Amino acid sequence: MKADVLLGLQWGDEGKGKIVDVLTPKYGVIARFQGGPNAGHTLIFDGEKHVLHTIPSGIFRDNILNVIGNGVVIDPVIFQREVEGLLKSGVSPFNALVIARKAHLIMPTHGHLDAASEQAKGKAKIGSTLKGIGPTYMDKTGRNGLRIGDIESPSFKERFTQLRDKHVHILGQYPNYEYDLTESETKWLEAIEFLKKFKFIDSEHVLNNTLKSGKGILAEGAQGTMLDIDFGTYPFVTSSNTITAGACTGLGLPPNKIGDVFGIFKAYCTRVGSGPFPTELLGETGEKLRAAGSEFGATTGRPRRCGWLDLPQLKYAIMVNGVTQLCMMKADVLGEFDEIQVCTHYIYKDEEIDYLPYGIEPNEVQPVYKTFECWPGDLTGLRNVENIPASLNAYVKMIEEETGVPISILSVGPDREQTLILNADLK
Ligand code: GDP
Ligand code: IMO
Ligand code: MG
């Protein structure tokens, strides 16, 4: 048995949560492999909306083990709030969710270091979600971090205090940044006690044994390929590997145990936070896309920047991830338009290219567009593949031909039911 991976091909918020939830019944385990509470994964079913940040999106289905992998960074306070939200909606995660001992902990001072760094950067800020993600991964790679497994050690409190004091020292470099730790630290330590209600595991053993026993794993990504620390629009990225390789390092699965890679993209593009976005629409059309797609962040509520589909970018993401199946999301949103545009090439150094170069700032690449006929009307009631409008079928075919990868799932609304499965093997 091999583990399949599902991840975002653009700048995050492609709809990963929704599709993980749709595919969950085909697997035994859903495992998050990187990121942390910077993620906001939305699931809608039975008329209710749920937003998950750290907990895998398989949590609402029966008989599934949900694993928070070693590559994830966990803020215990946000985690506790998330669990309490689940309990309120009648879902008890205590037996359905386990946490890797090797996952790192986000401390209150990590959040302050994030905020102080962003404040000091001024206009050059990354637009971080300010959840302490960057500083926590810095402590991980700097070999200073605190891990879930450390909670079980008698010296946990001492190590926490040592690292906190180090952070307080660093925060002294930001004289204009004010903060107070009293309340947040008490809450954090209480949340650590709450975390102990969950089983901590050596996830690499559990997951490899899961595959050996013939059960399937779906590895759930967070963020998107263009936010990857190595292959994204650096420095305007997150601090982890969001690509398929991140599923190996973030779960302890060897590369030859990776099966299908589901790559998710919107039928257009969005981005939250700063950084280059070649096909961004700054005027009325962008506003129209934002309104039609309700493009506001699931974690921070910030308006998402909107633009047309970018094929050189999509092909790049497919290449670095080894995508085997595509899922196209939000096709219904484009129903507001008579015609749409797709970037097929860039002008780069006076030449037309169809790949993503090192720099994609507006002064480096200019997108070249092709216009496509749209599928005006409301698609959200579409359930039968036979009734897909011809212009949407042509759009799907064009993307499949350009990328060489089949579109297996077509999403026409936020609800679990508003999903067309084009690949018969997934039904
Ligand atoms: P994730 O971070 O990749 O899980 O995505 P988010 O949950 O942050 O953002 C996706 C948003 O689009 C959420 O509000 C979803 O409810 C919504 N959504 C997902 N698929 C569709 C779709 O096909 N059509 C529409 N209109 N909304 C969708
Ligand atoms: P999901 O999993 C969209 C963006 C932030 C910022 C940059 C760095 O819901 O798709 P960080 O908090 O990691 O330091 O922020 O990355 N970002 C996301 N954008 N979706 C996400 O997650 C994101 N997680 C981080 O807006 O630009
Ligand atoms: Mg999101």
XYZ file of C-alpha atoms and ligand atoms in Angstrom:
483
model
C 0.000 0.000 0.000
C 1.149 3.563 -0.692
C 0.217 6.910 0.807
C -1.519 9.440 -1.415
C -0.857 13.153 -0.987
C -3.260 16.043 -1.434
C -1.860 19.561 -1.630
C -2.390 23.077 -2.947
C -0.877 24.098 -6.282
C -1.260 27.874 -5.938
C -0.922 30.272 -2.963
C -3.078 28.318 -0.498
C -6.843 28.276 0.140
C -7.472 26.182 -2.961
C -10.083 24.077 -1.144
C -7.897 21.333 0.359
C -10.134 20.850 3.409
C -13.211 20.252 1.274
C -11.568 17.631 -0.956
C -9.829 15.807 1.903
C -13.265 15.484 3.513
C -14.743 14.188 0.236
C -11.974 11.598 -0.220
C -11.627 10.520 3.441
C -13.966 7.475 3.241
C -11.471 5.870 0.821
C -8.680 5.909 3.447
C -7.933 4.614 6.961
C -5.738 7.517 8.044
C -5.654 11.248 7.287
C -2.312 12.815 8.213
C -1.361 16.525 8.207
C 2.314 16.874 7.310
C 3.359 20.527 7.717
C 2.253 24.035 8.598
C 0.226 24.866 11.640
C -2.524 27.266 12.643
C -1.624 29.559 9.730
C -3.847 27.142 7.785
C -7.627 27.473 7.647
C -9.370 24.526 5.983
C -13.096 24.955 5.428
C -15.574 22.063 5.302
C -19.279 22.506 4.664
C -21.833 19.711 4.990
C -25.347 19.249 6.382
C -25.764 23.039 6.280
C -22.902 23.610 8.740
C -19.522 25.231 8.190
C -16.382 24.084 10.032
C -12.913 25.642 9.831
C -9.929 23.525 10.881
C -6.460 24.910 11.571
C -4.304 22.120 13.006
C -6.645 19.135 13.027
C -6.772 17.013 9.844
C -9.890 17.305 7.690
C -10.843 13.635 8.174
C -12.092 14.353 11.686
C -15.795 14.477 10.776
C -15.898 10.959 9.282
C -16.303 7.751 11.295
C -13.598 5.119 11.801
C -10.725 7.280 10.579
C -7.496 7.890 12.448
C -6.364 11.517 12.122
C -2.656 12.136 12.636
C -0.927 15.450 13.278
C 2.497 14.651 11.828
C 5.989 15.566 12.985
C 6.251 18.295 10.334
C 3.390 20.277 11.883
C 3.860 23.102 14.411
C 1.212 23.197 17.139
C -0.070 26.090 19.203
C -1.712 24.344 22.189
C -4.080 27.259 22.845
C -5.409 27.317 19.283
C -5.540 23.514 19.302
C -7.626 23.489 22.497
C -10.025 26.063 21.011
C -10.342 23.935 17.899
C -11.137 20.809 19.924
C -13.703 22.724 21.988
C -15.329 23.865 18.730
C -15.565 20.261 17.569
C -17.096 19.157 20.874
C -19.712 21.912 20.506
C -20.677 20.540 17.093
C -21.066 17.081 18.625
C -17.768 15.612 17.396
C -15.490 14.028 19.994
C -11.950 13.826 18.616
C -10.306 12.158 21.635
C -10.138 8.676 20.119
C -9.883 9.754 16.493
C -6.872 12.073 16.726
C -3.258 11.401 17.670
C -0.230 13.697 17.704
C 3.364 12.987 16.662
C 5.871 13.320 19.500
C 8.285 14.940 17.055
C 5.897 17.816 16.171
C 7.135 21.182 17.443
C 5.335 23.503 19.855
C 4.539 27.145 19.126
C 5.124 29.217 22.271
C 3.543 32.608 23.033
C 6.941 34.263 22.465
C 7.087 32.757 18.942
C 3.951 34.750 18.111
C 5.553 37.913 19.470
C 8.770 37.323 17.531
C 6.650 36.935 14.380
C 4.762 40.168 15.057
C 7.890 42.133 16.044
C 9.722 40.995 12.902
C 6.792 41.952 10.676
C 6.437 45.342 12.384
C 10.142 46.041 11.893
C 9.920 45.137 8.195
C 7.269 47.815 7.617
C 6.227 47.905 3.953
C 8.434 44.906 3.174
C 6.442 42.673 5.543
C 5.547 39.147 4.447
C 1.932 39.479 5.523
C 2.314 36.562 7.944
C -0.740 35.229 9.736
C 1.224 36.108 12.928
C 0.700 32.663 14.407
C 4.400 32.250 15.221
C 5.052 29.856 12.355
C 8.369 31.319 11.098
C 10.010 31.658 14.541
C 8.923 28.126 15.532
C 10.433 26.564 12.412
C 13.541 28.719 13.000
C 13.887 27.161 16.448
C 13.336 23.726 14.896
C 16.105 24.116 12.306
C 18.237 26.014 14.843
C 17.919 22.940 17.085
C 16.376 24.813 19.984
C 12.718 23.823 19.641
C 10.360 22.225 22.120
C 8.504 19.163 20.894
C 5.318 17.392 21.864
C 7.432 14.512 23.220
C 9.134 16.935 25.618
C 5.827 17.450 27.421
C 6.351 13.961 28.873
C 9.780 14.913 30.256
C 10.274 16.093 33.872
C 12.449 18.970 32.605
C 9.737 20.343 30.274
C 8.950 23.443 32.322
C 12.635 24.232 32.739
C 13.291 23.933 28.998
C 10.236 26.070 28.264
C 11.518 28.801 30.595
C 15.007 28.674 29.081
C 13.686 29.093 25.539
C 11.213 31.769 26.622
C 14.054 33.750 28.244
C 16.068 33.478 25.062
C 13.104 34.817 23.066
C 12.606 37.672 25.545
C 16.257 38.579 25.023
C 15.779 38.628 21.225
C 12.571 40.663 21.590
C 14.736 43.270 23.329
C 16.153 44.023 19.858
C 12.763 45.460 18.891
C 12.428 48.487 21.223
C 9.204 49.655 19.539
C 7.433 46.345 20.020
C 5.344 46.074 23.188
C 4.014 42.844 24.601
C 2.837 41.183 27.778
C 3.298 37.490 28.518
C 1.592 37.004 31.876
C -1.851 35.950 30.723
C -0.805 34.197 27.513
C 1.760 32.006 29.296
C -0.721 30.874 31.939
C -3.209 29.965 29.203
C -0.484 28.196 27.231
C 0.571 26.046 30.171
C -3.082 25.158 30.836
C -3.450 24.192 27.178
C -0.387 21.933 27.504
C -2.295 20.033 30.213
C -5.272 19.812 27.845
C -3.032 18.377 25.101
C -2.249 15.463 27.411
C -5.796 14.182 26.864
C -4.581 13.057 23.431
C -2.368 10.126 22.596
C 1.167 11.073 21.558
C 2.672 8.679 19.015
C 5.856 7.949 17.111
C 4.051 8.674 13.886
C 6.717 7.319 11.527
C 6.231 3.834 13.023
C 2.443 4.097 13.111
C 2.164 5.324 9.529
C 4.584 2.822 8.003
C 2.809 0.025 9.871
C -0.536 1.353 8.605
C 0.663 0.914 5.015
C 2.087 -2.538 5.803
C -1.283 -3.607 7.176
C -2.919 -2.654 3.868
C -4.710 0.486 5.032
C -4.548 3.660 2.981
C -3.189 7.024 4.094
C -4.052 10.416 2.664
C -1.448 13.053 3.546
C -3.080 16.487 3.841
C -1.016 19.505 2.872
C -1.390 23.048 4.119
C -0.671 26.353 2.323
C 0.273 25.924 -1.337
C 3.246 25.292 -3.619
C 3.914 28.989 -4.227
C 4.301 29.427 -0.442
C 6.881 26.610 -0.189
C 10.063 27.701 1.606
C 12.264 26.471 -1.271
C 10.112 26.717 -4.400
C 7.665 29.494 -3.543
C 7.971 33.231 -4.113
C 10.733 33.624 -1.503
C 10.872 35.521 0.845
C 7.083 35.896 0.622
C 6.465 32.309 1.645
C 5.762 30.244 4.726
C 8.536 28.427 6.607
C 7.894 24.798 5.659
C 8.012 22.556 2.589
C 4.448 22.523 1.336
C 5.267 20.253 -1.622
C 5.028 16.456 -1.913
C 8.549 16.025 -0.518
C 7.230 17.690 2.667
C 4.880 14.738 3.136
C 7.916 12.428 3.360
C 9.833 14.572 5.862
C 6.683 15.639 7.698
C 5.414 12.112 8.281
C 8.439 9.822 8.040
C 7.251 8.137 4.852
C 9.885 7.126 2.296
C 9.523 8.607 -1.242
C 8.878 5.171 -2.755
C 5.811 4.857 -0.522
C 4.082 7.851 -2.135
C 1.269 6.876 -4.516
C -1.083 9.373 -6.107
C -0.537 13.101 -5.709
C -3.764 15.112 -5.860
C -3.029 18.707 -6.828
C -5.757 21.226 -6.063
C -6.196 24.529 -7.851
C -8.898 27.140 -8.231
C -10.235 27.815 -11.737
C -8.631 31.245 -11.126
C -5.976 32.365 -8.600
C -5.895 33.993 -5.171
C -3.233 35.028 -2.690
C -3.316 36.482 0.863
C -0.382 38.481 2.161
C 2.441 40.186 0.249
C 4.538 38.997 -2.664
C 4.451 38.685 -6.435
C 1.297 37.486 -8.183
C 1.677 37.901 -11.969
C -2.002 37.551 -12.946
C -3.409 39.697 -10.105
C -6.415 41.826 -11.089
C -6.256 45.145 -9.282
C -9.394 46.791 -10.652
C -13.104 46.081 -10.887
C -12.689 42.552 -12.280
C -10.608 41.568 -9.246
C -13.291 42.988 -6.941
C -15.926 41.035 -8.841
C -13.961 37.774 -8.458
C -13.460 38.442 -4.730
C -17.161 39.054 -4.196
C -18.289 36.105 -6.344
C -15.848 33.698 -4.678
C -16.220 35.130 -1.126
C -12.462 35.442 -1.134
C -11.708 36.332 2.476
C -9.158 34.384 4.561
C -10.462 31.481 6.679
C -7.842 32.194 9.391
C -7.419 35.974 9.387
C -10.507 37.217 7.498
C -8.220 39.321 5.262
C -9.465 39.969 1.693
C -7.702 37.662 -0.740
C -6.011 39.158 -3.802
C -7.632 37.688 -6.950
C -6.461 37.059 -10.505
C -6.770 34.805 -13.544
C -5.479 31.250 -13.817
C -1.735 31.171 -14.475
C -0.655 28.163 -16.564
C 3.148 28.592 -16.301
C 2.670 28.738 -12.512
C 0.347 25.715 -12.491
C 2.714 23.655 -14.649
C 5.596 24.538 -12.332
C 3.613 23.355 -9.306
C 2.664 20.116 -11.081
C 6.336 19.529 -11.908
C 7.772 20.016 -8.416
C 5.015 17.943 -6.816
C 4.751 15.079 -9.318
C 0.987 15.604 -9.498
C -0.895 12.611 -10.900
C -4.482 13.906 -10.613
C -5.903 17.421 -10.572
C -8.894 18.815 -8.691
C -10.328 22.046 -10.091
C -12.188 24.128 -7.533
C -14.668 26.990 -7.650
C -15.739 26.550 -11.287
C -19.130 27.970 -10.172
C -17.539 31.320 -9.270
C -16.605 32.022 -12.897
C -20.289 31.638 -13.833
C -20.527 35.380 -13.092
C -18.414 36.115 -16.174
C -19.161 35.950 -19.922
C -15.531 35.470 -20.775
C -12.441 34.771 -18.753
C -8.730 35.005 -19.310
C -5.935 32.542 -18.749
C -2.239 33.356 -18.669
C -0.548 30.977 -21.110
C 2.927 32.550 -21.228
C 5.044 35.286 -19.743
C 7.103 37.922 -21.482
C 10.488 37.623 -19.783
C 13.541 39.566 -20.942
C 11.691 40.394 -24.230
C 10.989 36.756 -24.950
C 7.834 34.658 -24.646
C 8.347 31.806 -22.168
C 5.972 29.163 -20.780
C 7.862 28.339 -17.585
C 8.315 30.064 -14.239
C 11.625 31.934 -14.056
C 13.574 32.814 -10.859
C 11.850 36.171 -10.400
C 8.177 36.841 -11.106
C 7.835 40.429 -9.861
C 5.841 42.728 -12.210
C 9.052 44.278 -13.565
C 10.367 40.803 -14.426
C 7.456 39.018 -16.103
C 4.383 40.265 -17.958
C 1.599 37.727 -18.411
C 0.293 36.922 -21.909
C -3.404 36.040 -21.850
C -5.784 34.009 -23.969
C -9.528 34.667 -23.712
C -11.967 31.815 -23.119
C -15.716 31.646 -23.353
C -17.255 31.173 -19.918
C -20.267 29.235 -18.642
C -22.687 31.920 -17.456
C -25.296 30.849 -14.929
C -25.478 29.013 -11.638
C -23.451 25.795 -11.573
C -23.930 25.038 -7.892
C -26.808 22.622 -8.550
C -24.787 20.602 -11.070
C -24.455 16.946 -9.978
C -24.327 15.032 -13.232
C -21.180 14.939 -15.348
C -23.351 14.712 -18.485
C -24.732 18.182 -17.777
C -21.400 20.013 -17.570
C -21.692 23.003 -19.944
C -19.679 22.608 -23.175
C -17.589 25.725 -22.434
C -16.593 24.320 -19.011
C -15.733 20.967 -20.584
C -13.556 22.821 -23.085
C -11.821 24.676 -20.204
C -11.154 21.359 -18.418
C -9.822 19.798 -21.614
C -7.577 22.773 -22.325
C -6.013 22.521 -18.838
C -5.571 18.753 -19.150
C -3.847 19.183 -22.518
C -1.613 22.016 -21.296
C -0.550 20.179 -18.128
C -0.696 16.564 -19.267
C -2.555 15.638 -16.052
C -6.233 14.592 -15.837
C -8.750 16.607 -13.831
C -10.323 13.976 -11.573
C -12.529 16.194 -9.436
C -14.503 19.290 -10.367
C -15.913 21.382 -7.530
C -18.966 23.566 -8.163
C -19.720 24.868 -4.667
C -18.386 24.811 -1.103
C -20.609 21.957 0.105
C -19.380 18.366 0.264
C -22.194 17.440 -2.144
C -21.229 20.066 -4.732
C -18.510 17.849 -6.151
C -18.295 16.067 -9.500
C -16.035 13.040 -9.586
C -14.692 12.705 -13.132
C -12.344 9.788 -12.388
C -14.483 6.667 -12.020
C -11.812 5.033 -9.795
C -12.495 7.649 -7.115
C -16.238 7.008 -6.880
P -8.057 25.389 2.035
O -7.209 26.209 2.941
O -7.311 24.945 0.815
O -8.738 24.241 2.718
O -9.211 26.361 1.505
P -10.036 27.438 2.372
O -11.029 26.723 3.192
O -9.126 28.379 3.061
O -10.696 28.281 1.221
C -11.533 27.718 0.266
C -12.865 28.469 0.317
O -13.595 28.170 -0.834
C -13.721 28.051 1.484
O -14.505 29.130 1.878
C -14.588 26.940 0.885
O -15.833 26.770 1.570
C -14.808 27.480 -0.494
N -14.970 26.495 -1.580
C -14.341 25.304 -1.742
N -14.687 24.761 -2.921
C -15.558 25.612 -3.507
C -16.235 25.623 -4.752
O -16.115 24.738 -5.589
N -17.059 26.696 -4.998
C -17.208 27.722 -4.125
N -18.004 28.726 -4.460
N -16.565 27.747 -2.952
C -15.734 26.711 -2.655
P -4.133 27.133 3.931
O -3.630 25.807 4.447
C -3.170 31.069 2.321
C 0.478 33.002 3.796
C 0.320 34.240 4.651
C 1.610 34.958 4.311
C 2.614 33.821 4.172
C 3.416 33.545 5.432
O -5.397 27.573 4.539
O -4.143 27.139 2.432
P 2.924 32.526 7.838
O 1.788 32.742 8.786
O 3.080 31.119 7.389
O 4.197 33.131 8.336
O 2.530 33.397 6.534
O 1.861 32.675 3.847
N -0.273 31.817 4.285
C -1.379 31.335 3.708
N -2.103 31.813 2.686
N -3.527 29.912 2.915
C -2.797 29.411 3.941
O -3.024 28.184 4.461
C -1.688 30.157 4.408
N -0.785 29.971 5.397
C 0.087 30.989 5.305
O -0.806 34.959 4.278
O 1.508 35.582 3.061
Mg -7.236 28.090 3.853
